[in-house]
Amino acid sequence: MNITVIGQGYVGLVTAACFAEWGHQVTGIDANAERISALQAGHVPFHEPGLDELVAGNAGSGRLHFSSDTSDAIREADVAFIAVGTHDGNGGWQTATILGCLGDVVPQLPDDAVLVIRSTLPPEFVHQVGGVVETLRAQSGRPALVVLVNPEFTREGAAIRDFTEPERIVFGVLNDPDGRGVARLRQLYAPADAPVLVLPAVDAVLAKLGANLFLATKISFVNELAALCDAFGATIDNVVASMAYDSRIGGGFLHAGVGFGGSCLPHQVTMTVRTAAMAGVPAPLLAAVDLINQGRRAELVARLVDQLDEPIAGARIALLGLTFKPQTDDLRDAPSLAIARILIGRGAEVYAYDPMESARALAASLVPDIAVRPSAEAALVGADAAVLVTEWPEFRQLDWPQLRTMMRGRIVFDGRNALDPADVTGAGLRYLAFGRGLREASVSMPADGDAPASALILIEGGGPIQPIPIAASRTTADEARTRTSA
Ligand code: UDX
């Protein structure tokens, strides 16, 4: 089939490359001529595991082309996907881009083509789309078009697998009187072994939003639960591990930490709260989800400041991780940036490292006072505290005993509950996280960095008995809640 994908951002490029991989002739179109030139030269403009190879392979075999000229590709399309942005970048929806795109594309599409909207649509807007398309066709003297929506459920960092091995595929019908559109999409998605749901368009749009809103709710829920764990001396990991055995709950998206970022979850929560208010429907649960999520960032700083031995003004803080999650270079609504801004606003010096060079460069331009460093070690030299914001696997391999000798202070704030607390406390450092209590250094670090002495201590929570370092003599009010177990 000839497929045209309009919009070569994250969703559009993954869609184009995956359909090409399944053997179709695909043209990716974007109004941004610079982006198209880069793609034509073989440069994928963002990091997504496996996408460079997929684009190069399919461009090389002649199945995938890129163009900034809409005309030819649209006039030959059997199916045209629209995958342009619908966020205004400020917590609201915007439909100007998609309306402009429909204005370009709809009059030119062949009469038997199928138009598919893959962009996430504002629920109230979906009711207008059919009328807009109908009017554009009538004005150009062409018959009505088959129009469907096909929301994506793509996670950054796992986008290719999410496309090729989806858990479900959703088609929403806007105008498909004889079922030709659904039949064509079924054919397109045949290689994916997944249930297909054919729904009214507005249901499909809400099904997409509903999934993301629920995921966001789970994260804010677990973060509130983590705060309760801290208050009552429980460990969130144990609490969630137990909850996850309940098949009604499940364990996914219950990882406590500094909260969700990215281009989807935060925006879709705030946009839905606004849209609901405009429709006269209160959405107090979703408003709380946003409040809790945004609150994690300031909460991290407040707890960090509380633990520092010196004033925050003039303190040096090392941020480990900048991207909103691992395996991406995306900084959109990344908690790291908000945290860096708060810290800098309070007079701290912020040194940051992320494995993605492009993310380091972008962070330095977005937060000019941030000092980016080429390695975790370089960010940590002379630091009063380390704050892990993104759980990149390499941070789990850090050599804390060695880093302790390079740091000025003793605090490690694990903002993603990603580290083994014993690795940190055993190195003579104090460990903070979300819902894991405050864990004091379990050993005094000798000045020359010699290995600490160890003793056998019972690990709580049913774990095996393991040798872990002798607890240091420090006594604080928090020590009553300190755990020596992992
Ligand atoms: C999300 C949806 O998962 C995806 O289905 C949709 O199509 C687009 O939005 P994405 O934004 O790529 O995908 O990231 P996701 O993996 O959902 O994570 C979002 C944020 O939540 C990240 O900042 C992540 O660190 C955080 N998160 C995730 C948690 O804090 N805890 C969790 O348990 C899971």
mmCIF file of N, CA and C in Angstrom, residues 147-189:
data_model
loop_
_atom_site.group_PDB
_atom_site.id
_atom_site.type_symbol
_atom_site.label_atom_id
_atom_site.label_comp_id
_atom_site.label_asym_id
_atom_site.label_seq_id
_atom_site.Cartn_x
_atom_site.Cartn_y
_atom_site.Cartn_z
ATOM 1 N N VAL A 147 -12.928 8.646 6.972
ATOM 2 C CA VAL A 147 -12.059 9.232 8.014
ATOM 3 C C VAL A 147 -12.136 8.388 9.281
ATOM 4 N N LEU A 148 -10.962 8.041 9.808
ATOM 5 C CA LEU A 148 -10.876 7.263 11.050
ATOM 6 C C LEU A 148 -9.877 7.926 11.989
ATOM 7 N N VAL A 149 -9.948 7.595 13.254
ATOM 8 C CA VAL A 149 -8.853 7.949 14.162
ATOM 9 C C VAL A 149 -8.199 6.636 14.607
ATOM 10 N N ASN A 150 -6.912 6.726 14.875
ATOM 11 C CA ASN A 150 -6.139 5.534 15.264
ATOM 12 C C ASN A 150 -5.107 5.962 16.307
ATOM 13 N N PRO A 151 -5.562 6.108 17.569
ATOM 14 C CA PRO A 151 -4.643 6.597 18.596
ATOM 15 C C PRO A 151 -3.478 5.643 18.832
ATOM 16 N N GLU A 152 -2.347 6.232 19.205
ATOM 17 C CA GLU A 152 -1.168 5.391 19.497
ATOM 18 C C GLU A 152 -0.980 5.301 21.009
ATOM 19 N N PHE A 153 -0.338 4.208 21.407
ATOM 20 C CA PHE A 153 -0.055 3.990 22.831
ATOM 21 C C PHE A 153 1.450 3.747 22.968
ATOM 22 N N THR A 154 2.215 4.689 22.432
ATOM 23 C CA THR A 154 3.654 4.490 22.285
ATOM 24 C C THR A 154 4.429 5.102 23.436
ATOM 25 N N ARG A 155 5.244 4.285 24.075
ATOM 26 C CA ARG A 155 6.133 4.830 25.108
ATOM 27 C C ARG A 155 7.468 5.188 24.492
ATOM 28 N N GLU A 156 7.975 6.355 24.826
ATOM 29 C CA GLU A 156 9.318 6.691 24.368
ATOM 30 C C GLU A 156 10.282 5.660 24.958
ATOM 31 N N GLY A 157 11.260 5.297 24.169
ATOM 32 C CA GLY A 157 12.231 4.301 24.626
ATOM 33 C C GLY A 157 11.809 2.876 24.273
ATOM 34 N N ALA A 158 10.508 2.678 23.994
ATOM 35 C CA ALA A 158 10.027 1.332 23.624
ATOM 36 C C ALA A 158 9.074 1.462 22.449
ATOM 37 N N ALA A 159 9.236 2.522 21.659
ATOM 38 C CA ALA A 159 8.240 2.878 20.652
ATOM 39 C C ALA A 159 8.104 1.835 19.550
ATOM 40 N N ILE A 160 9.217 1.253 19.148
ATOM 41 C CA ILE A 160 9.137 0.298 18.026
ATOM 42 C C ILE A 160 8.423 -0.965 18.479
ATOM 43 N N ARG A 161 8.765 -1.432 19.661
ATOM 44 C CA ARG A 161 8.069 -2.624 20.182
ATOM 45 C C ARG A 161 6.591 -2.312 20.414
ATOM 46 N N ASP A 162 6.296 -1.129 20.941
ATOM 47 C CA ASP A 162 4.891 -0.785 21.176
ATOM 48 C C ASP A 162 4.109 -0.746 19.866
ATOM 49 N N PHE A 163 4.786 -0.370 18.778
ATOM 50 C CA PHE A 163 4.096 -0.336 17.474
ATOM 51 C C PHE A 163 3.950 -1.741 16.898
ATOM 52 N N THR A 164 5.028 -2.508 16.932
ATOM 53 C CA THR A 164 4.993 -3.799 16.232
ATOM 54 C C THR A 164 4.364 -4.912 17.085
ATOM 55 N N GLU A 165 4.389 -4.724 18.411
ATOM 56 C CA GLU A 165 3.779 -5.732 19.299
ATOM 57 C C GLU A 165 2.820 -5.047 20.275
ATOM 58 N N PRO A 166 1.797 -4.384 19.755
ATOM 59 C CA PRO A 166 0.910 -3.636 20.655
ATOM 60 C C PRO A 166 0.041 -4.568 21.488
ATOM 61 N N GLU A 167 -0.427 -4.064 22.622
ATOM 62 C CA GLU A 167 -1.342 -4.872 23.453
ATOM 63 C C GLU A 167 -2.769 -4.772 22.919
ATOM 64 N N ARG A 168 -3.063 -3.687 22.236
ATOM 65 C CA ARG A 168 -4.353 -3.555 21.531
ATOM 66 C C ARG A 168 -4.193 -2.487 20.462
ATOM 67 N N ILE A 169 -5.093 -2.572 19.461
ATOM 68 C CA ILE A 169 -5.111 -1.565 18.394
ATOM 69 C C ILE A 169 -6.515 -0.992 18.399
ATOM 70 N N VAL A 170 -6.596 0.331 18.337
ATOM 71 C CA VAL A 170 -7.916 0.968 18.422
ATOM 72 C C VAL A 170 -8.167 1.775 17.148
ATOM 73 N N PHE A 171 -9.301 1.501 16.508
ATOM 74 C CA PHE A 171 -9.764 2.316 15.381
ATOM 75 C C PHE A 171 -11.021 3.041 15.837
ATOM 76 N N GLY A 172 -11.067 4.340 15.575
ATOM 77 C CA GLY A 172 -12.267 5.101 15.878
ATOM 78 C C GLY A 172 -12.889 5.565 14.567
ATOM 79 N N VAL A 173 -14.178 5.328 14.406
ATOM 80 C CA VAL A 173 -14.828 5.602 13.123
ATOM 81 C C VAL A 173 -15.482 6.980 13.136
ATOM 82 N N LEU A 174 -15.029 7.834 12.210
ATOM 83 C CA LEU A 174 -15.663 9.148 12.025
ATOM 84 C C LEU A 174 -16.591 9.121 10.820
ATOM 85 N N ASN A 175 -16.092 8.579 9.718
ATOM 86 C CA ASN A 175 -16.927 8.418 8.529
ATOM 87 C C ASN A 175 -16.417 7.230 7.731
ATOM 88 N N ASP A 176 -17.145 6.143 7.816
ATOM 89 C CA ASP A 176 -16.736 4.928 7.110
ATOM 90 C C ASP A 176 -17.986 4.100 6.811
ATOM 91 N N PRO A 177 -18.878 4.636 5.944
ATOM 92 C CA PRO A 177 -20.191 4.012 5.785
ATOM 93 C C PRO A 177 -20.152 2.569 5.313
ATOM 94 N N ASP A 178 -19.194 2.227 4.435
ATOM 95 C CA ASP A 178 -19.202 0.844 3.942
ATOM 96 C C ASP A 178 -18.101 -0.017 4.585
ATOM 97 N N GLY A 179 -17.432 0.508 5.621
ATOM 98 C CA GLY A 179 -16.427 -0.296 6.335
ATOM 99 C C GLY A 179 -15.113 -0.442 5.585
ATOM 100 N N ARG A 180 -14.967 0.298 4.482
ATOM 101 C CA ARG A 180 -13.743 0.178 3.672
ATOM 102 C C ARG A 180 -12.508 0.641 4.457
ATOM 103 N N GLY A 181 -12.690 1.690 5.260
ATOM 104 C CA GLY A 181 -11.563 2.235 6.022
ATOM 105 C C GLY A 181 -11.073 1.250 7.069
ATOM 106 N N VAL A 182 -12.013 0.691 7.821
ATOM 107 C CA VAL A 182 -11.625 -0.276 8.856
ATOM 108 C C VAL A 182 -10.951 -1.483 8.213
ATOM 109 N N ALA A 183 -11.512 -1.946 7.091
ATOM 110 C CA ALA A 183 -10.921 -3.118 6.416
ATOM 111 C C ALA A 183 -9.479 -2.812 5.999
ATOM 112 N N ARG A 184 -9.250 -1.607 5.492
ATOM 113 C CA ARG A 184 -7.896 -1.274 5.033
ATOM 114 C C ARG A 184 -6.928 -1.182 6.216
ATOM 115 N N LEU A 185 -7.403 -0.610 7.310
ATOM 116 C CA LEU A 185 -6.523 -0.518 8.481
ATOM 117 C C LEU A 185 -6.234 -1.905 9.070
ATOM 118 N N ARG A 186 -7.251 -2.768 9.059
ATOM 119 C CA ARG A 186 -7.021 -4.143 9.551
ATOM 120 C C ARG A 186 -5.917 -4.810 8.738
ATOM 121 N N GLN A 187 -5.980 -4.583 7.417
ATOM 122 C CA GLN A 187 -4.976 -5.156 6.520
ATOM 123 C C GLN A 187 -3.580 -4.599 6.856
ATOM 124 N N LEU A 188 -3.539 -3.284 7.083
ATOM 125 C CA LEU A 188 -2.259 -2.640 7.400
ATOM 126 C C LEU A 188 -1.648 -3.199 8.677
ATOM 127 N N TYR A 189 -2.482 -3.396 9.672
ATOM 128 C CA TYR A 189 -1.984 -3.828 10.975
ATOM 129 C C TYR A 189 -1.943 -5.353 11.107
#
